[in-house]
Tab-separated table of C-alpha atoms and ligand atoms in Angstrom:
chain	number	residue	atom	x	y	z
A	1	MET	CA	239.553	92.183	126.350
A	2	ARG	CA	238.865	95.340	128.316
A	3	ILE	CA	242.069	96.972	127.183
A	4	SER	CA	241.507	96.274	123.518
A	5	LYS	CA	237.916	97.641	123.691
A	6	THR	CA	239.260	100.837	125.179
A	7	LEU	CA	241.908	101.024	122.506
A	8	ILE	CA	239.315	100.586	119.788
A	9	ALA	CA	237.178	103.304	121.386
A	10	VAL	CA	240.119	105.700	121.597
A	11	GLY	CA	241.123	104.922	118.012
A	12	LEU	CA	237.575	105.463	116.759
A	13	GLY	CA	237.298	108.712	118.708
A	14	ALA	CA	240.422	110.024	117.050
A	15	VAL	CA	239.124	109.128	113.595
A	16	LEU	CA	235.757	110.784	114.308
A	17	ALA	CA	237.456	113.877	115.674
A	18	ALA	CA	239.625	114.077	112.592
A	19	THR	CA	236.635	113.698	110.292
A	20	SER	CA	234.564	116.366	111.990
A	21	PHE	CA	237.583	118.678	111.968
A	22	ALA	CA	237.938	118.141	108.228
A	23	GLN	CA	234.198	118.793	107.772
A	24	ALA	CA	234.393	121.991	109.778
A	25	GLU	CA	237.312	123.075	107.615
A	26	ASP	CA	235.328	122.412	104.442
A	27	LYS	CA	232.162	124.197	105.526
A	28	ILE	CA	231.154	127.229	103.527
A	29	VAL	CA	231.182	130.296	105.778
A	30	ILE	CA	228.613	132.999	105.077
A	31	GLY	CA	228.309	136.314	106.902
A	32	PHE	CA	224.729	137.587	106.978
A	33	SER	CA	223.572	141.009	108.098
A	34	GLN	CA	219.870	141.154	108.982
A	35	ILE	CA	218.222	144.533	109.579
A	36	GLY	CA	216.505	143.747	112.874
A	37	ALA	CA	213.215	142.371	114.170
A	38	GLU	CA	210.683	145.075	113.288
A	39	SER	CA	207.844	142.769	112.224
A	40	GLU	CA	206.387	139.262	112.316
A	41	TRP	CA	207.554	138.990	108.711
A	42	ARG	CA	211.147	139.787	109.659
A	43	THR	CA	211.158	137.227	112.462
A	44	ALA	CA	209.922	134.590	110.013
A	45	ASN	CA	212.627	135.651	107.545
A	46	THR	CA	215.375	135.387	110.173
A	47	ASN	CA	214.187	131.986	111.412
A	48	ASP	CA	214.056	130.737	107.851
A	49	VAL	CA	217.591	131.948	107.073
A	50	LYS	CA	218.964	130.219	110.171
A	51	ALA	CA	217.112	126.943	109.482
A	52	ALA	CA	218.106	126.922	105.813
A	53	ALA	CA	221.776	127.547	106.678
A	54	GLU	CA	221.714	124.476	108.879
A	55	LYS	CA	219.952	122.406	106.246
A	56	HIS	CA	222.565	123.404	103.660
A	57	GLY	CA	225.469	122.705	106.036
A	58	ILE	CA	226.577	126.347	105.988
A	59	GLU	CA	228.430	128.006	108.842
A	60	LEU	CA	226.394	131.182	109.305
A	61	LYS	CA	227.769	134.275	110.973
A	62	PHE	CA	224.561	136.134	111.744
A	63	SER	CA	224.480	139.781	112.715
A	64	ASP	CA	221.423	141.876	113.720
A	65	ALA	CA	221.726	145.572	112.775
A	66	GLN	CA	218.884	146.817	115.000
A	67	GLN	CA	217.493	149.000	112.187
A	68	LYS	CA	220.735	150.913	111.594
A	69	GLN	CA	222.534	151.030	108.260
A	70	GLU	CA	225.788	151.913	110.024
A	71	ASN	CA	225.575	148.639	111.974
A	72	GLN	CA	225.136	146.748	108.720
A	73	ILE	CA	228.190	148.453	107.249
A	74	LYS	CA	230.209	147.551	110.352
A	75	ALA	CA	229.030	143.928	110.195
A	76	ILE	CA	229.963	143.651	106.511
A	77	ARG	CA	233.395	145.113	107.262
A	78	THR	CA	233.869	142.514	110.008
A	79	PHE	CA	232.857	139.721	107.611
A	80	ILE	CA	235.487	140.973	105.149
A	81	ALA	CA	238.138	140.916	107.888
A	82	GLN	CA	237.057	137.397	108.823
A	83	LYS	CA	237.522	136.347	105.175
A	84	VAL	CA	234.114	134.686	104.937
A	85	ASP	CA	233.348	132.904	101.650
A	86	LEU	CA	230.306	135.038	100.834
A	87	ILE	CA	228.448	137.992	102.325
A	88	GLY	CA	224.661	138.227	102.399
A	89	PHE	CA	222.605	141.139	103.628
A	90	VAL	CA	219.182	142.791	103.599
A	91	PRO	CA	219.712	146.448	102.640
A	92	ILE	CA	217.685	148.402	105.182
A	93	VAL	CA	217.584	151.363	102.784
A	94	GLU	CA	218.365	151.513	99.071
A	95	THR	CA	221.313	153.879	98.959
A	96	GLY	CA	224.676	154.287	100.680
A	97	TRP	CA	226.244	150.899	99.902
A	98	ASP	CA	228.844	151.726	97.249
A	99	ASN	CA	231.884	152.100	99.495
A	100	ILE	CA	231.437	149.014	101.617
A	101	LEU	CA	230.619	146.908	98.564
A	102	ARG	CA	233.800	148.137	96.909
A	103	GLU	CA	235.707	146.930	99.961
A	104	ALA	CA	234.093	143.493	99.577
A	105	LYS	CA	234.908	143.446	95.878
A	106	ARG	CA	238.566	144.323	96.541
A	107	ALA	CA	238.669	141.417	99.004
A	108	LYS	CA	237.143	139.214	96.259
A	109	ILE	CA	234.185	138.224	98.450
A	110	PRO	CA	230.952	137.798	96.487
A	111	VAL	CA	227.843	139.572	97.809
A	112	LEU	CA	224.319	138.178	97.577
A	113	ILE	CA	221.398	140.452	98.493
A	114	MET	CA	218.244	139.246	100.231
A	115	ASP	CA	214.738	140.741	100.365
A	116	ARG	CA	215.152	144.488	99.699
A	117	ASP	CA	216.580	146.234	96.642
A	118	LEU	CA	219.566	148.533	96.588
A	119	LYS	CA	220.855	151.210	94.247
A	120	VAL	CA	224.568	151.093	93.483
A	121	SER	CA	226.643	152.988	90.948
A	122	ASP	CA	227.905	149.726	89.472
A	123	ASP	CA	225.784	146.568	89.369
A	124	SER	CA	228.842	144.330	89.520
A	125	LEU	CA	229.180	145.322	93.195
A	126	TYR	CA	226.795	142.485	94.044
A	127	VAL	CA	226.282	139.188	92.275
A	128	ALA	CA	222.537	138.719	92.612
A	129	LYS	CA	219.421	139.482	94.621
A	130	ILE	CA	216.823	137.103	96.023
A	131	GLY	CA	213.646	138.865	97.033
A	132	THR	CA	210.057	139.797	96.521
A	133	ASP	CA	208.351	141.954	93.928
A	134	THR	CA	207.194	144.742	96.203
A	135	TYR	CA	206.171	147.027	93.304
A	136	THR	CA	203.663	144.410	92.128
A	137	GLU	CA	202.485	143.930	95.723
A	138	GLY	CA	201.582	147.640	95.831
A	139	LYS	CA	199.656	147.298	92.566
A	140	LYS	CA	197.816	144.234	93.812
A	141	ALA	CA	196.815	146.152	96.943
A	142	PHE	CA	195.173	148.999	95.042
A	143	ASN	CA	193.574	146.666	92.511
A	144	TRP	CA	192.037	144.586	95.283
A	145	ILE	CA	190.629	147.732	96.946
A	146	ASP	CA	189.239	148.986	93.635
A	147	GLU	CA	187.505	145.680	92.876
A	148	TYR	CA	186.129	145.395	96.392
A	149	ILE	CA	184.747	148.927	96.476
A	150	THR	CA	183.149	148.436	93.061
A	151	LYS	CA	181.760	144.981	93.836
A	152	THR	CA	180.221	146.055	97.151
A	153	ASN	CA	178.927	149.386	95.764
A	154	ARG	CA	180.589	151.101	98.662
A	155	THR	CA	179.944	154.809	99.065
A	156	PRO	CA	182.044	157.312	101.052
A	157	ARG	CA	181.309	157.307	104.784
A	158	ASN	CA	181.142	161.076	104.952
A	159	GLY	CA	178.519	161.231	102.210
A	160	GLY	CA	180.961	162.981	99.867
A	161	ASP	CA	181.969	161.868	96.404
A	162	LYS	CA	185.406	160.321	97.086
A	163	ILE	CA	186.492	157.097	98.716
A	164	ASN	CA	189.191	158.408	101.034
A	165	ILE	CA	192.336	156.376	101.546
A	166	VAL	CA	195.023	156.750	104.212
A	167	ILE	CA	198.393	155.050	103.881
A	168	LEU	CA	200.846	153.764	106.476
A	169	GLU	CA	204.246	153.640	104.811
A	170	GLY	CA	207.199	151.459	105.774
A	171	THR	CA	210.715	152.529	106.729
A	172	VAL	CA	211.749	155.707	104.916
A	173	GLY	CA	214.220	154.908	102.125
A	174	ALA	CA	213.491	151.151	102.180
A	175	SER	CA	212.733	149.655	98.777
A	176	ALA	CA	209.798	147.708	100.232
A	177	ALA	CA	208.177	151.022	101.178
A	178	THR	CA	209.095	153.011	98.064
A	179	ASN	CA	208.104	150.245	95.649
A	180	ARG	CA	204.818	149.449	97.354
A	181	GLY	CA	204.011	153.144	97.262
A	182	HIS	CA	204.838	153.437	93.549
A	183	GLY	CA	202.935	150.265	92.690
A	184	PHE	CA	199.884	151.472	94.585
A	185	ASN	CA	199.937	154.934	92.988
A	186	ASP	CA	200.501	153.543	89.495
A	187	ALA	CA	197.586	151.134	89.801
A	188	LEU	CA	195.414	153.989	91.062
A	189	ALA	CA	196.427	156.209	88.138
A	190	GLU	CA	195.717	153.374	85.674
A	191	SER	CA	192.282	152.547	87.110
A	192	PRO	CA	189.190	153.565	85.120
A	193	ASN	CA	187.743	154.481	88.542
A	194	LYS	CA	190.624	156.729	89.526
A	195	ASP	CA	188.424	159.788	90.043
A	196	LYS	CA	186.470	157.927	92.695
A	197	TYR	CA	189.469	157.900	95.075
A	198	ALA	CA	191.468	160.427	97.066
A	199	ILE	CA	194.551	159.853	99.197
A	200	LEU	CA	193.947	161.823	102.382
A	201	ALA	CA	197.242	161.178	104.136
A	202	SER	CA	200.344	159.030	103.815
A	203	GLN	CA	202.939	158.743	106.564
A	204	THR	CA	205.610	156.346	107.757
A	205	GLY	CA	204.893	153.902	110.561
A	206	ASP	CA	208.332	152.313	110.228
A	207	PHE	CA	206.912	148.828	109.587
A	208	THR	CA	206.195	148.414	113.326
A	209	ARG	CA	202.970	147.741	115.191
A	210	ALA	CA	203.558	150.498	117.762
A	211	LYS	CA	204.244	153.153	115.127
A	212	GLY	CA	201.308	151.974	113.011
A	213	GLN	CA	199.008	152.449	115.977
A	214	GLU	CA	200.424	155.870	116.802
A	215	VAL	CA	200.175	157.232	113.249
A	216	MET	CA	196.675	155.813	112.783
A	217	GLU	CA	195.634	157.609	115.985
A	218	SER	CA	196.787	160.877	114.477
A	219	PHE	CA	195.060	160.120	111.141
A	220	LEU	CA	191.830	159.489	113.057
A	221	LYS	CA	192.217	162.740	114.984
A	222	SER	CA	192.717	164.753	111.805
A	223	TYR	CA	190.327	162.981	109.444
A	224	GLY	CA	187.993	160.852	111.631
A	225	LYS	CA	184.859	160.019	109.717
A	226	ASP	CA	186.383	160.860	106.355
A	227	ILE	CA	188.541	157.726	106.251
A	228	ASP	CA	187.154	154.840	104.176
A	229	VAL	CA	190.233	152.717	103.495
A	230	LEU	CA	193.595	152.048	105.133
A	231	PHE	CA	196.403	150.703	102.972
A	232	SER	CA	199.161	149.600	105.300
A	233	GLN	CA	202.476	148.745	103.687
A	234	ASN	CA	202.826	145.834	106.115
A	235	ASP	CA	200.545	143.762	108.322
A	236	ASP	CA	202.172	144.742	111.601
A	237	MET	CA	201.301	148.411	111.108
A	238	ALA	CA	197.759	147.352	110.126
A	239	LEU	CA	197.479	145.371	113.369
A	240	GLY	CA	198.565	148.434	115.335
A	241	ALA	CA	196.095	150.583	113.385
A	242	ILE	CA	193.262	148.174	114.207
A	243	GLN	CA	193.793	148.933	117.890
A	244	ALA	CA	193.700	152.671	117.208
A	245	ILE	CA	190.494	152.324	115.174
A	246	GLU	CA	188.795	150.310	117.900
A	247	ALA	CA	189.910	152.806	120.532
A	248	ALA	CA	188.272	155.534	118.436
A	249	GLY	CA	184.980	153.626	118.639
A	250	LEU	CA	185.005	152.464	115.021
A	251	GLN	CA	184.872	148.971	113.570
A	252	PRO	CA	188.061	148.005	111.728
A	253	GLY	CA	187.296	145.962	108.617
A	254	LYS	CA	183.798	147.448	108.428
A	255	ASP	CA	183.822	151.222	108.964
A	256	ILE	CA	187.342	151.321	107.597
A	257	ILE	CA	188.484	148.775	104.993
A	258	ILE	CA	191.937	147.467	105.923
A	259	VAL	CA	194.476	146.056	103.497
A	260	GLY	CA	197.988	145.036	104.526
A	261	CYS	CA	201.034	143.401	102.976
A	262	ASP	CA	202.945	140.273	104.153
A	263	ALA	CA	200.222	137.689	104.957
A	264	VAL	CA	201.511	136.932	108.462
A	265	LYS	CA	199.463	134.806	110.858
A	266	GLY	CA	198.469	137.803	112.990
A	267	MET	CA	196.758	139.356	109.971
A	268	PHE	CA	194.966	136.104	109.138
A	269	GLN	CA	193.646	136.051	112.687
A	270	ALA	CA	192.459	139.675	112.333
A	271	MET	CA	190.658	138.734	109.103
A	272	ILE	CA	189.058	135.699	110.760
A	273	ASP	CA	187.895	138.067	113.533
A	274	GLY	CA	186.354	140.350	110.896
A	275	LYS	CA	188.761	143.211	111.646
A	276	ALA	CA	190.732	143.310	108.402
A	277	ASN	CA	189.849	142.744	104.761
A	278	CYS	CA	192.824	141.586	102.755
A	279	THR	CA	196.549	140.918	102.872
A	280	ILE	CA	198.914	140.890	99.926
A	281	GLU	CA	201.437	138.135	100.438
A	282	CYS	CA	205.126	138.897	100.669
A	283	ASN	CA	207.048	135.676	101.130
A	284	PRO	CA	209.817	135.771	103.781
A	285	LEU	CA	210.831	132.142	103.194
A	286	GLN	CA	213.854	132.958	101.056
A	287	GLY	CA	216.551	131.000	102.911
A	288	ASP	CA	216.582	127.881	100.789
A	289	ILE	CA	216.946	129.675	97.475
A	290	PHE	CA	219.440	132.081	99.041
A	291	PHE	CA	221.847	129.303	100.077
A	292	GLU	CA	221.311	127.346	96.851
A	293	THR	CA	222.275	130.465	94.939
A	294	ALA	CA	225.230	131.122	97.258
A	295	LYS	CA	226.557	127.629	96.584
A	296	LYS	CA	226.246	128.120	92.835
A	297	ILE	CA	228.103	131.420	93.036
A	298	LEU	CA	230.912	129.807	95.016
A	299	ALA	CA	231.058	126.931	92.504
A	300	GLY	CA	231.487	129.489	89.716
A	301	GLU	CA	228.114	128.664	88.141
A	302	PRO	CA	225.993	131.384	86.519
A	303	VAL	CA	222.978	132.728	88.478
A	304	GLU	CA	220.081	135.076	87.664
A	305	LYS	CA	220.734	138.693	88.705
A	306	SER	CA	217.303	138.977	90.283
A	307	VAL	CA	215.101	136.149	91.576
A	308	TYR	CA	211.597	136.652	92.967
A	309	VAL	CA	209.793	134.196	95.237
A	310	GLU	CA	206.092	133.381	94.651
A	311	GLU	CA	203.295	135.339	96.334
A	312	GLY	CA	199.486	135.404	96.482
A	313	VAL	CA	196.604	137.637	97.597
A	314	TYR	CA	194.401	136.614	100.554
A	315	PRO	CA	191.052	138.342	101.078
A	316	ALA	CA	189.225	137.846	104.408
A	317	GLU	CA	186.857	135.190	103.058
A	318	THR	CA	189.800	132.840	102.428
A	319	ALA	CA	191.395	133.422	105.854
A	320	ALA	CA	189.808	130.627	107.926
A	321	GLU	CA	190.549	128.008	105.285
A	322	VAL	CA	194.102	129.130	104.569
A	323	PHE	CA	195.153	129.909	108.164
A	324	PRO	CA	196.107	126.322	109.198
A	325	THR	CA	198.424	125.992	106.187
A	326	ARG	CA	200.362	129.202	106.846
A	327	LYS	CA	204.015	128.708	107.732
A	328	TYR	CA	204.647	132.194	109.138
B	1	GYE	O1	206.965	143.623	104.347
B	1	GYE	C1	207.903	144.165	106.407
B	1	GYE	C2	209.267	144.156	106.860
B	1	GYE	O2	211.321	144.122	103.406
B	1	GYE	C3	209.524	143.022	102.397
B	1	GYE	O3	210.067	144.448	105.753
B	1	GYE	C4	210.183	143.406	103.657
B	1	GYE	C5	209.322	144.169	104.620
B	1	GYE	C6	208.078	143.467	105.125
B	1	GYE	O4	209.595	144.439	108.066
B	1	GYE	O5	206.985	143.598	107.269
């Protein structure tokens, strides 16, 4: 009795081992190069990619580039050498990808882009891009400011005739920064109220809280009471700027109107606390659609060249109600 039980157990173990070996063999392997962990948004994006890979039964080779394009290029080259089934990456900046993508193409490994845009000499160097419409986000940001200023009959703090705006830009050369900037400027130029506004200063804060705080400090030193509005190209920089504004003895969200992009929890909390006025959503939860698309590509099915995820606009008065439902 004992012996046969053991034999059954050993036999079963062998079968299970064989099955899981076969499954491991069949798993799709995807190499993914993330840019780093500069913001709450990025952390949410990374967590989502990892969770979605597991859900889709993908073997994910994840690499963190620590904000350096050269690290991304190295990671992609390693993925090619490892003969992964597909390569995914977030282009930290728009340009400089042609050579490495040619190497991937020669190795017949399809490339799927996530989040940021890239500029290549030949669009066939990547199959598709999953991401967000950052140009429209920039437009939404200005349009919200314009409506708010008009609706509240706000006048310039310095008693002059212009509502003065300062801008914290994202990483230099990143599509999320360039597009949000263009969208914002285009909406301003198209506004019937365009003469009411002036952009006092615009400088990069690298999408980080620390840099946002530092640059806002210098804006306050140079322009102090002239600043009416801060447009921050992400929420993290806005959260850093809030600290600088408070340290300067001003009330963020009141003396200076604050609008960010991303809609991360930290910004909702700042709005609930009355320290920020609006955030333009940028959805980092792109993992599911990314791996669905990857599977289609590997099955030889057609996919859209560019897919955008859905996004909203959240002014401060919606913050308390929406906060509990936020996933990032
Ligand atoms: O807004 C910012 C981040 O590329 C859209 O990158 C993304 C941006 C996001 O670090 O917080």
